[in-house]
Amino acid sequence: MSSFVNFILCIAIILCFNVAKICGERSFQIDYLNNTFLKDGVPYRYVSGSMHYSRVHPSYWKDRLIKMKFAGLNAVQGYVPWNVHELTPGNFTWEGSSNLTQFLEIAQEVGIDVLLRLGPYICGEWEFGGFPAWLLTKDANMVLRTSDPSYIRWVDRWYTELLTKIKPYLYNNGGPVLMVQIENEYGSYFACDYDYLHYLRDKVKSILGPNVVIYSTDGGADYYLKCGKIDGVYATIDFGATNDPVGAFQSQRDYEPYGPLVNSEFYVGWLDHWGTPHEMVDSTPLAKSLDKLLAYGANINMYMFVGGTNFGFYNGANSPPYQPVPTSYDYDSPISEGGEMTDKFLALRDIISKYLPLPSEPIPANPNITNLGEIPIEFLCTIQDALPYLTPEGPYRTVFPVTMEEINFYEGFILYRFTLIKNYYTPTPLVVPGIRDRGVVMVNAVPFGILDRVGTTQVSITGTIGQQVDILVENQGRVGYSTAMNFNTKGIIENVTLGNDLVMSWEIYPIHAENINVALIAAMKKRTTVNKPSKSVNSNLMTPSIYTGSLTFPDSPTDAFLDPRPWIKGQAFLNSFNLGRYWPYRGPQVTLYIPKYVFNSPPALNHILLLELESSPCFMSQSQANCYVTLTDTAYLNGPNGPGHTLKLPQGYNDPNSHLVH
């Protein structure tokens, strides 16, 4: 930037400040001359933390924001995930857990500023990086995160809806939103499409106005900023703990010679994947680094400051290799997934207090969590018997298998079925090279094995003419990072062979998980005959089945954690709420977080439902004594593969994909 341009810019900023002071208008700007932000004409430095409203039960938004304030933070940063707001094309939702404006209003009520990351791509280990999966059905050749017209068409409509919604909440308009981020870490993406970034910038300014502060975030190296930085958008960077603030910010200074120093993702924890130890970051070097960065004058956003949960099917995945993210997004955060202010919270609070004032009131109490012990669970039905309720529209019939997306179905589970047209008396390989991502193979409900996209893609079966072959496929989460995002279809995405024969004539059943609820329990219990699960030939697997149990809270409900051991793998539900995926023997996550607002108050019953995919403890042992889950007061996120833990499986069960662990 030339010295003449800097001079003109400084004069313009000074004039703006004077107008704001005279008229009493709210303003948020960048003071390039003094390397700072200005809020209402006064130098401003934020110490912020990341909290994702989509990962926290809305009844707890205020609780978490208040706790952030008690850590000394003056701002909160959060993503806007497109896929929780436009579930189907053109149908926007802004209610419940998608009520962004309510979140912004609560932040303003609490007195904490907001840094809003608009996307349309967010990453964040969120399903498909925040993109709605229906984008995959619109144009097979669409290239995401580029100026491809077939992509921009949908982004433009979404941005119009989103920007119009948040405009009243800009700081300049009386709200809490100081500035907005477009895209996310774009310099890490292969496309390097400046036209795309210019479009996003111009679209934001056309609706939010020319004075809105727009920023970008990229990795802390020049080669990231090369494709992430454009004119009119302030470039910020991200990095973890460091003892060298000058060196850490050098790449930002290479592209932003003047203006405030900003780390938009100062990593205070890290993400987990199934089958790896729980990631943890030591508080002592972290606090020392934060102290050095704040002493250096930097603006810091800590990622994540509030842990969250990928409820339902919203966990994302990384690639290569394909690595799905668990349900918990605790992230070893200062405020845990369950809302506990940890030792890390206290350590960072001590540092922040040197630079920003703390509230004078005592720190709020940590949440009350109840241990209700073991809850008996009983068999309800097999997945086959539940199909009329889980796929009320009936099957889709096709000659060859099609993806989930091709039948406008996007998450969870889908069952593919074909009928044997000849006898297979000897084990014959069923080859499914396009399994996305994991599947249980059954013949007349008898399991024969597990398919896995990064394990084995074939299972040998036997059967006779007229028997049904079912493949229950689990979408374990779409990749939300790298070029693999553009190849994110799920289900069975290639043709299937059985021996030398190409399998044709399929029935496809989308499994509507929202129908795994109290109504299903009532319907199944009215049946006069019940088909029990079948055991696989090697006695290792059972027919995927639904199990249920009930409880009444003795007093007003509190938070709890569901420990699914000794169950193997599946999906857990409480009442009508999808708690998420469990896989305790793969780990590191064992327990599932249950916010108290999901429970029914006494004397009403609460119903737990488990869709168990591999094997139940009561089925394996033929004893109801082993058929239970535990509601505990303790989160267990670092097992069985964490330090000091060994992989322990229920008696009689061998993990069919044990080679994937570690």
XYZ file of C-alpha atoms in Angstrom:
662
model
C 0.000 0.000 0.000
C 1.551 3.352 -1.023
C 2.177 6.143 1.496
C -0.188 8.457 -0.443
C -3.030 5.930 -0.177
C -2.287 5.547 3.539
C -2.438 9.318 3.992
C -5.797 9.604 2.229
C -7.151 6.655 4.213
C -6.135 8.215 7.509
C -7.784 11.542 6.630
C -10.990 9.708 5.731
C -10.960 7.805 9.019
C -10.441 10.996 11.053
C -13.381 12.666 9.302
C -15.575 9.642 10.008
C -14.655 9.713 13.705
C -15.586 13.373 14.029
C -18.956 12.838 12.343
C -19.708 9.887 14.652
C -18.820 11.919 17.753
C -20.897 14.919 16.696
C -23.981 12.909 15.705
C -23.725 10.349 18.488
C -23.817 7.471 15.987
C -22.500 3.996 16.752
C -19.527 3.017 14.645
C -17.011 0.215 14.331
C -13.983 0.764 12.115
C -10.361 -0.078 11.502
C -7.817 2.587 12.429
C -4.920 1.727 10.122
C -2.845 4.654 11.352
C -2.781 3.369 14.950
C -3.063 -0.366 14.237
C -6.284 -0.819 16.152
C -10.033 -1.149 15.889
C -12.182 1.813 16.860
C -15.557 1.432 18.517
C -17.478 4.698 18.586
C -14.216 6.454 17.855
C -12.399 4.905 20.837
C -9.584 2.329 20.492
C -10.945 -1.174 21.002
C -9.274 -4.536 21.419
C -11.286 -7.745 21.633
C -10.512 -10.893 23.563
C -13.053 -13.315 22.210
C -14.007 -16.965 22.300
C -15.667 -19.274 19.802
C -19.095 -20.682 20.574
C -21.250 -22.360 17.936
C -24.950 -21.782 18.517
C -25.734 -24.845 16.400
C -23.731 -27.026 18.829
C -25.320 -25.750 22.057
C -28.936 -26.332 23.105
C -30.682 -22.951 22.639
C -31.884 -22.961 26.256
C -28.205 -22.836 27.241
C -27.088 -20.009 24.941
C -27.432 -17.399 27.667
C -25.712 -19.595 30.268
C -22.654 -20.102 28.073
C -22.424 -16.433 27.050
C -22.628 -15.289 30.678
C -19.818 -17.685 31.597
C -17.718 -16.311 28.741
C -18.298 -12.834 30.123
C -17.091 -14.035 33.542
C -13.862 -15.187 31.896
C -13.273 -11.548 30.980
C -14.169 -11.945 27.309
C -15.777 -8.993 25.560
C -16.735 -10.799 22.337
C -17.990 -14.126 21.016
C -17.205 -15.535 17.592
C -19.424 -18.019 15.805
C -20.193 -19.658 12.476
C -23.471 -19.514 10.574
C -23.935 -23.047 9.144
C -26.007 -22.784 5.978
C -27.277 -26.367 6.281
C -29.219 -25.778 9.509
C -31.138 -22.894 7.946
C -32.025 -24.103 4.438
C -32.941 -27.754 4.918
C -34.557 -27.938 1.492
C -34.011 -25.500 -1.388
C -35.816 -22.225 -0.794
C -37.303 -23.215 2.589
C -35.524 -21.270 5.311
C -35.830 -21.921 9.035
C -34.930 -19.508 11.826
C -36.561 -21.199 14.804
C -35.373 -23.317 17.732
C -31.718 -24.271 17.452
C -31.617 -22.314 14.150
C -32.785 -19.054 15.717
C -29.712 -16.955 14.939
C -31.403 -13.639 15.686
C -32.379 -14.865 19.147
C -28.747 -15.804 19.767
C -27.678 -12.302 18.712
C -30.305 -10.718 20.955
C -29.111 -12.779 23.926
C -25.501 -11.752 23.245
C -26.557 -8.109 23.272
C -28.532 -8.620 26.470
C -25.490 -10.216 28.136
C -23.308 -7.364 26.855
C -20.914 -9.293 24.680
C -19.962 -8.270 21.129
C -20.285 -10.663 18.190
C -17.887 -11.593 15.394
C -20.032 -13.432 12.852
C -18.559 -15.904 10.350
C -20.993 -15.978 7.440
C -19.549 -18.754 5.302
C -21.092 -19.927 2.985
C -18.304 -22.415 3.759
C -17.399 -22.688 7.442
C -15.372 -25.931 7.931
C -15.511 -26.313 11.739
C -15.639 -30.139 11.456
C -19.346 -29.624 10.769
C -21.303 -31.790 8.332
C -20.193 -30.890 4.766
C -18.421 -27.767 6.029
C -21.819 -26.122 6.537
C -23.067 -26.660 2.993
C -26.541 -28.163 2.560
C -26.170 -31.631 1.043
C -28.876 -30.917 -1.523
C -26.288 -28.830 -3.376
C -24.858 -32.150 -4.552
C -28.055 -32.846 -6.491
C -28.099 -29.626 -8.503
C -25.166 -30.066 -10.886
C -22.817 -33.036 -10.997
C -20.068 -30.768 -12.346
C -20.517 -28.003 -9.772
C -17.267 -26.861 -8.145
C -17.912 -25.606 -4.639
C -16.286 -22.439 -3.324
C -15.685 -20.978 -6.782
C -17.351 -18.522 -9.152
C -18.980 -21.453 -10.949
C -22.430 -20.024 -11.897
C -24.219 -23.221 -10.862
C -22.804 -22.757 -7.343
C -23.110 -18.969 -7.130
C -26.810 -19.207 -7.986
C -27.544 -20.903 -4.667
C -25.061 -18.873 -2.633
C -26.609 -15.655 -3.883
C -30.079 -16.614 -2.681
C -28.743 -17.818 0.682
C -26.637 -14.697 1.211
C -29.606 -12.476 0.378
C -31.697 -14.245 3.016
C -28.921 -14.314 5.640
C -27.610 -10.787 5.185
C -31.097 -9.291 5.242
C -31.734 -11.176 8.475
C -28.623 -9.937 10.280
C -28.511 -6.353 8.953
C -30.516 -4.922 11.914
C -28.053 -6.600 14.280
C -24.931 -4.833 12.989
C -23.254 -2.657 15.596
C -23.689 0.399 13.398
C -27.440 -0.333 13.360
C -27.729 -0.761 17.128
C -26.921 -4.480 17.394
C -24.006 -6.549 18.728
C -22.331 -7.653 15.454
C -19.042 -5.781 15.095
C -17.831 -7.361 11.860
C -18.465 -10.290 9.557
C -16.192 -12.903 8.000
C -16.637 -14.233 4.470
C -15.621 -17.799 3.597
C -13.069 -19.508 5.853
C -9.400 -20.356 5.339
C -9.874 -19.973 1.608
C -6.126 -19.905 1.056
C -6.075 -23.608 1.965
C -8.455 -24.490 -0.881
C -7.162 -25.501 -4.294
C -9.312 -23.135 -6.375
C -7.736 -19.740 -5.547
C -10.678 -18.024 -7.266
C -10.457 -14.288 -6.587
C -13.634 -13.628 -8.576
C -15.493 -15.736 -6.025
C -14.108 -13.787 -3.071
C -14.854 -10.499 -4.813
C -18.437 -11.641 -5.357
C -18.860 -12.452 -1.646
C -17.348 -9.118 -0.621
C -19.535 -7.130 -2.980
C -22.681 -9.046 -2.031
C -22.082 -8.340 1.657
C -21.517 -4.628 1.051
C -24.559 -4.362 -1.222
C -26.850 -5.459 1.619
C -25.005 -4.579 4.835
C -23.720 -1.275 3.504
C -20.338 0.128 2.458
C -19.138 0.737 6.025
C -19.421 -2.827 7.302
C -16.092 -4.301 8.387
C -15.454 -7.559 6.527
C -12.610 -9.890 7.421
C -11.103 -13.168 6.300
C -9.237 -15.872 8.230
C -6.360 -17.976 6.903
C -3.502 -20.069 8.193
C -0.514 -18.179 9.532
C 1.745 -18.441 6.482
C 2.172 -16.390 3.325
C 1.179 -19.246 1.026
C -2.252 -19.341 2.691
C -2.795 -15.602 2.542
C -1.770 -15.502 -1.110
C -5.142 -16.926 -2.133
C -7.132 -15.794 0.892
C -6.517 -12.044 0.851
C -8.442 -9.580 -1.362
C -8.846 -5.804 -1.309
C -11.604 -4.483 0.922
C -11.491 -7.485 3.258
C -9.238 -7.340 6.316
C -6.948 -10.373 6.480
C -6.568 -12.149 9.825
C -4.746 -15.380 10.627
C -4.923 -18.362 12.968
C -2.311 -20.275 14.964
C -1.879 -22.051 18.308
C 0.315 -21.393 21.320
C 3.564 -19.587 20.521
C 6.444 -17.945 22.337
C 7.170 -15.651 19.377
C 4.344 -13.140 18.790
C 6.404 -11.139 16.300
C 7.125 -14.154 14.130
C 3.618 -15.546 14.501
C 2.060 -12.361 13.104
C 4.636 -11.804 10.365
C 2.450 -13.319 7.641
C -0.440 -11.020 8.558
C 1.876 -8.036 8.461
C 3.129 -9.139 5.026
C -0.416 -8.697 3.684
C -1.781 -6.113 6.148
C 1.148 -3.762 6.890
C -1.147 -1.540 8.955
C -4.131 -2.267 11.145
C -4.813 -4.381 14.239
C -3.077 -7.700 14.812
C -5.694 -10.473 14.866
C -5.555 -14.196 15.560
C -9.060 -15.398 14.696
C -8.451 -18.965 15.868
C -6.050 -19.224 18.787
C -6.295 -22.947 19.446
C -6.939 -23.770 23.099
C -7.831 -27.390 22.271
C -8.170 -29.614 19.221
C -10.630 -31.859 17.406
C -11.130 -35.609 17.777
C -11.690 -38.443 15.303
C -13.150 -41.864 16.012
C -10.413 -44.325 16.927
C -7.786 -41.840 18.098
C -6.955 -40.537 21.599
C -8.848 -37.494 22.860
C -6.901 -34.346 21.984
C -5.867 -32.177 24.918
C -3.855 -28.949 25.188
C -1.940 -28.134 28.377
C -3.194 -24.996 30.137
C 0.181 -23.759 31.397
C 1.976 -23.070 28.072
C -1.351 -21.954 26.622
C -1.819 -19.289 29.301
C 1.780 -18.105 28.919
C 1.319 -17.762 25.176
C -1.958 -15.865 25.579
C -0.212 -13.483 27.972
C 2.549 -12.778 25.438
C 0.080 -12.226 22.602
C -2.080 -9.839 24.610
C 0.987 -7.974 25.860
C 1.975 -7.597 22.210
C -1.342 -5.826 21.589
C -3.071 -8.564 19.611
C -6.790 -9.175 19.255
C -7.432 -12.822 20.101
C -10.292 -15.208 19.486
C -9.898 -18.511 21.330
C -11.118 -21.569 19.401
C -13.060 -23.215 20.971
C -13.897 -21.420 24.203
C -17.214 -23.243 24.613
C -17.351 -26.941 23.822
C -20.352 -28.206 21.905
C -22.111 -31.275 20.566
C -22.739 -32.569 17.057
C -26.273 -33.632 17.895
C -28.076 -35.836 15.410
C -26.071 -36.319 12.228
C -24.245 -32.978 12.116
C -20.711 -34.259 12.697
C -18.373 -33.736 9.768
C -15.357 -35.700 8.590
C -11.860 -35.080 7.303
C -10.003 -36.607 4.375
C -7.692 -38.169 3.258
C -7.976 -40.712 4.730
C -11.666 -40.564 5.548
C -11.947 -39.744 9.277
C -15.376 -39.034 10.753
C -15.657 -36.739 13.760
C -17.480 -38.003 16.879
C -20.632 -36.580 18.412
C -18.769 -34.597 21.062
C -17.119 -31.326 20.072
C -15.830 -30.676 23.577
C -12.476 -29.664 22.040
C -10.844 -29.624 25.488
C -12.412 -26.177 25.805
C -12.270 -23.850 28.839
C -16.069 -24.271 29.099
C -16.751 -27.934 28.512
C -19.386 -29.540 26.329
C -21.546 -29.846 29.448
C -21.067 -26.211 30.485
C -18.430 -26.786 33.188
C -15.907 -23.992 33.785
C -12.683 -25.973 33.877
C -9.207 -25.392 35.287
C -8.286 -24.113 31.824
C -11.085 -21.524 32.160
C -9.559 -20.287 35.427
C -6.014 -20.220 34.032
C -7.006 -18.174 30.979
C -9.261 -15.929 33.074
C -6.280 -15.005 35.238
C -4.372 -13.868 32.150
C -7.305 -11.989 30.607
C -7.855 -10.094 33.880
C -4.513 -8.349 33.310
C -5.889 -6.704 30.154
C -9.679 -6.466 30.527
C -11.884 -5.919 33.590
C -13.679 -8.912 35.104
C -17.283 -8.818 36.360
C -17.434 -7.925 40.048
C -19.893 -10.710 40.881
C -18.738 -14.219 41.850
C -18.276 -16.778 39.062
C -21.522 -18.733 38.432
C -21.756 -22.267 39.762
C -21.006 -25.206 37.520
C -24.066 -27.169 36.328
C -25.801 -29.706 38.511
C -25.509 -33.165 36.922
C -27.379 -36.239 38.109
C -26.184 -39.833 38.295
C -29.233 -42.080 37.909
C -27.256 -45.293 37.460
C -28.261 -48.169 35.222
C -31.430 -47.906 33.123
C -32.832 -51.261 31.928
C -33.164 -51.600 28.146
C -35.287 -54.110 26.235
C -35.595 -55.265 22.662
C -38.238 -53.485 20.570
C -37.858 -54.575 16.921
C -35.446 -55.323 14.117
C -34.725 -52.723 11.496
C -36.668 -54.813 8.971
C -39.823 -54.830 11.118
C -39.524 -51.071 11.635
C -39.267 -50.256 7.915
C -42.991 -49.430 7.426
C -42.640 -46.782 10.139
C -39.173 -45.535 9.252
C -39.855 -45.370 5.507
C -43.590 -44.578 5.356
C -43.372 -43.509 1.702
C -42.224 -46.997 0.750
C -39.092 -47.974 -1.152
C -37.594 -46.347 -4.225
C -37.169 -48.917 -6.973
C -34.212 -48.677 -9.335
C -32.280 -50.946 -11.664
C -28.920 -49.965 -10.188
C -28.170 -48.499 -6.756
C -28.409 -44.729 -6.510
C -26.979 -42.366 -3.906
C -28.900 -40.944 -0.968
C -28.840 -37.563 -2.638
C -30.441 -38.837 -5.834
C -33.608 -39.660 -3.890
C -33.450 -36.347 -1.980
C -32.380 -37.980 1.255
C -29.285 -36.700 2.986
C -28.425 -37.965 6.464
C -28.256 -40.940 8.755
C -29.127 -44.388 7.440
C -30.469 -45.921 4.254
C -31.239 -49.574 3.490
C -30.515 -51.101 0.068
C -32.299 -54.385 -0.787
C -32.173 -56.843 -3.649
C -33.568 -60.362 -4.062
C -31.428 -63.373 -4.937
C -32.350 -64.782 -8.349
C -30.239 -67.903 -7.998
C -28.754 -70.081 -5.293
C -25.418 -69.332 -3.622
C -24.643 -72.413 -1.574
C -20.972 -71.598 -1.123
C -19.706 -68.258 0.216
C -19.726 -65.785 -2.664
C -18.160 -62.296 -2.499
C -20.605 -59.382 -2.489
C -18.431 -56.482 -3.654
C -19.547 -52.922 -2.852
C -16.671 -50.624 -3.884
C -18.806 -47.504 -3.492
C -19.894 -47.927 0.133
C -20.255 -44.533 1.795
C -19.515 -45.018 4.556
C -20.232 -48.187 6.507
C -22.764 -50.958 5.995
C -24.153 -54.111 7.598
C -24.816 -56.929 5.082
C -27.718 -59.312 5.818
C -29.472 -62.175 4.021
C -33.048 -62.613 5.248
C -32.026 -60.472 8.259
C -29.064 -62.741 9.123
C -25.876 -60.618 9.297
C -22.866 -61.709 7.266
C -20.421 -58.868 7.833
C -19.490 -55.193 7.848
C -18.531 -53.047 4.862
C -16.374 -49.972 5.442
C -15.015 -47.472 2.917
C -11.593 -47.488 4.592
C -11.714 -51.136 5.634
C -13.205 -53.906 3.542
C -15.622 -53.328 0.674
C -16.663 -56.951 0.245
C -18.439 -59.584 2.331
C -18.993 -63.210 1.332
C -22.598 -64.428 1.618
C -24.688 -67.527 1.004
C -28.380 -67.672 0.171
C -31.099 -69.192 -1.957
C -33.498 -67.950 -4.634
C -36.023 -65.465 -3.278
C -34.094 -64.473 -0.180
C -33.597 -60.748 0.439
C -30.148 -59.207 0.749
C -30.161 -56.020 2.820
C -27.311 -53.553 3.162
C -27.990 -51.039 5.928
C -25.677 -48.131 5.103
C -24.608 -45.429 7.550
C -23.620 -41.985 6.313
C -20.966 -41.204 8.937
C -20.637 -37.530 8.001
C -19.573 -35.623 4.918
C -16.059 -34.345 4.433
C -15.892 -30.658 5.299
C -12.349 -29.879 4.175
C -10.118 -30.150 1.090
C -10.943 -31.032 -2.499
C -12.785 -34.176 -1.329
C -15.713 -31.901 -0.466
C -16.710 -31.982 -4.111
C -17.137 -35.784 -3.978
C -19.406 -36.183 -0.992
C -22.304 -38.378 -2.093
C -23.457 -41.065 0.312
C -25.082 -44.494 0.364
C -23.946 -46.859 -2.385
C -22.396 -44.767 -5.146
C -21.194 -47.501 -7.537
C -22.602 -50.714 -8.958
C -22.484 -53.898 -6.884
C -21.429 -57.388 -7.942
C -22.224 -60.767 -6.421
C -19.693 -63.279 -7.657
C -19.504 -62.680 -11.409
C -22.958 -61.105 -11.604
C -23.895 -57.435 -11.679
C -26.656 -56.869 -9.114
C -29.759 -55.248 -10.569
C -33.296 -54.444 -9.406
C -32.983 -52.643 -6.084
C -35.391 -51.395 -3.429
C -34.035 -48.448 -1.447
C -35.454 -47.450 1.959
C -34.464 -44.048 3.401
C -34.518 -44.430 7.193
C -36.272 -41.413 8.731
C -34.547 -41.340 12.099
C -37.024 -38.775 13.408
C -39.554 -41.647 13.452
C -37.505 -43.532 16.047
C -39.651 -42.139 18.835
C -42.404 -42.871 21.355
C -44.946 -43.519 18.590
C -42.732 -46.285 17.200
C -42.560 -47.874 20.660
C -46.350 -47.908 20.904
C -46.770 -49.317 17.397
C -44.256 -52.112 17.909
C -45.692 -53.147 21.276
C -49.105 -53.653 19.696
C -47.724 -56.375 17.449
C -48.826 -59.900 18.226
C -45.678 -61.436 16.755
C -42.143 -60.138 17.111
C -39.171 -61.195 15.002
C -36.098 -61.505 17.173
C -32.649 -60.477 15.887
C -30.613 -63.135 14.102
C -27.014 -63.967 14.904
C -24.322 -63.959 12.236
C -22.618 -67.204 11.244
C -19.549 -66.311 13.314
C -21.783 -65.199 16.230
C -20.157 -61.772 16.106
C -23.025 -59.647 14.801
C -26.777 -59.447 15.177
C -29.517 -57.977 13.011
C -29.496 -54.190 13.505
C -32.325 -53.535 15.933
C -34.037 -50.897 18.028
C -34.014 -51.173 21.817
C -35.760 -49.004 24.362
C -35.949 -48.181 28.058
C -37.725 -45.623 30.216
C -37.166 -43.594 33.357
C -38.784 -40.900 35.434
C -36.633 -38.165 36.941
C -37.035 -38.152 40.734
C -36.950 -34.344 40.830
C -36.589 -31.577 38.276
C -34.359 -32.802 35.436
C -30.693 -31.910 35.346
C -28.040 -32.509 32.735
C -26.660 -36.026 32.445
C -24.328 -38.150 30.364
C -25.426 -41.378 28.720
C -22.809 -44.107 28.970
C -23.814 -46.684 26.326
C -21.400 -49.395 27.390
C -21.709 -52.365 26.946
C -23.428 -51.513 23.638
C -21.298 -51.457 20.477
C -22.259 -48.899 17.828
C -25.340 -46.989 16.851
C -27.558 -43.962 17.315
C -29.124 -42.837 20.603
C -32.390 -40.946 21.082
C -34.092 -39.474 24.131
C -37.802 -38.835 23.688
C -37.872 -37.104 20.267
C -34.307 -35.769 20.452
C -31.452 -37.323 18.449
C -28.535 -37.356 20.919
C -26.026 -38.521 18.304
C -23.780 -41.449 17.440
C -22.220 -43.770 19.998
C -19.232 -46.053 19.413
C -17.696 -46.496 22.884
C -15.294 -49.306 22.007
C -13.813 -47.298 19.154
C -13.581 -44.100 21.203
C -12.270 -41.726 22.240
C -15.779 -40.518 23.090
C -17.740 -42.856 25.331
C -20.512 -40.763 26.921
C -23.171 -38.709 25.151
C -24.131 -35.330 26.634
C -27.830 -34.829 27.503
C -28.981 -31.243 28.194
C -31.623 -31.186 30.911
C -34.109 -29.534 28.573
C -34.389 -32.773 26.580
C -35.842 -34.637 29.570
C -39.514 -34.645 30.497
C -40.258 -33.383 33.996
C -41.768 -35.796 36.534
C -44.115 -37.607 36.609
C -43.790 -37.967 32.801
C -41.771 -40.857 31.424
C -38.575 -40.383 29.453
C -37.896 -42.870 26.684
C -34.402 -43.891 25.604
C -34.117 -45.551 22.184
C -31.016 -47.141 20.709
C -30.595 -48.118 17.087
C -27.884 -50.728 17.648
C -26.067 -51.681 14.454
C -23.780 -54.500 15.491
C -24.604 -56.361 18.701
C -26.469 -55.781 21.935
C -25.104 -57.071 25.267
C -28.377 -58.798 26.151
C -28.478 -60.543 22.787
C -24.914 -61.801 23.009
C -25.287 -63.129 26.559
C -28.981 -64.061 26.372
C -29.360 -62.320 29.729
C -31.441 -59.243 30.479
C -29.063 -58.510 33.361
C -26.597 -57.088 30.837
C -29.203 -55.040 28.976
C -28.814 -51.508 30.304
C -27.302 -48.091 29.740
C -26.028 -45.785 32.466
C -27.010 -42.192 33.120
C -23.985 -40.735 34.835
C -22.754 -37.374 36.095
C -19.307 -37.740 34.509
C -18.226 -37.126 30.932
C -15.900 -39.802 29.574
C -14.238 -38.523 26.411
C -10.805 -40.098 26.570
C -11.304 -43.823 26.216
C -10.810 -46.560 25.419
C -7.817 -45.445 23.339
C -6.657 -42.626 25.567
C -3.636 -42.771 27.912
C -3.872 -45.648 30.357
C -6.770 -47.309 28.539
C -6.915 -50.524 26.576
C -9.524 -51.632 24.085
C -11.953 -53.876 25.979
C -14.816 -55.503 24.104
C -17.906 -57.262 25.459
C -17.615 -60.996 25.892
C -18.135 -62.786 22.604
C -17.660 -59.694 20.418
C -14.723 -58.991 18.111
C -14.568 -55.620 16.405
C -14.834 -56.324 12.647
C -12.797 -53.213 11.898
C -10.260 -53.396 14.706
C -7.493 -52.704 12.207
C -8.850 -49.166 11.887
C -8.151 -48.290 15.521
C -5.070 -46.081 15.918
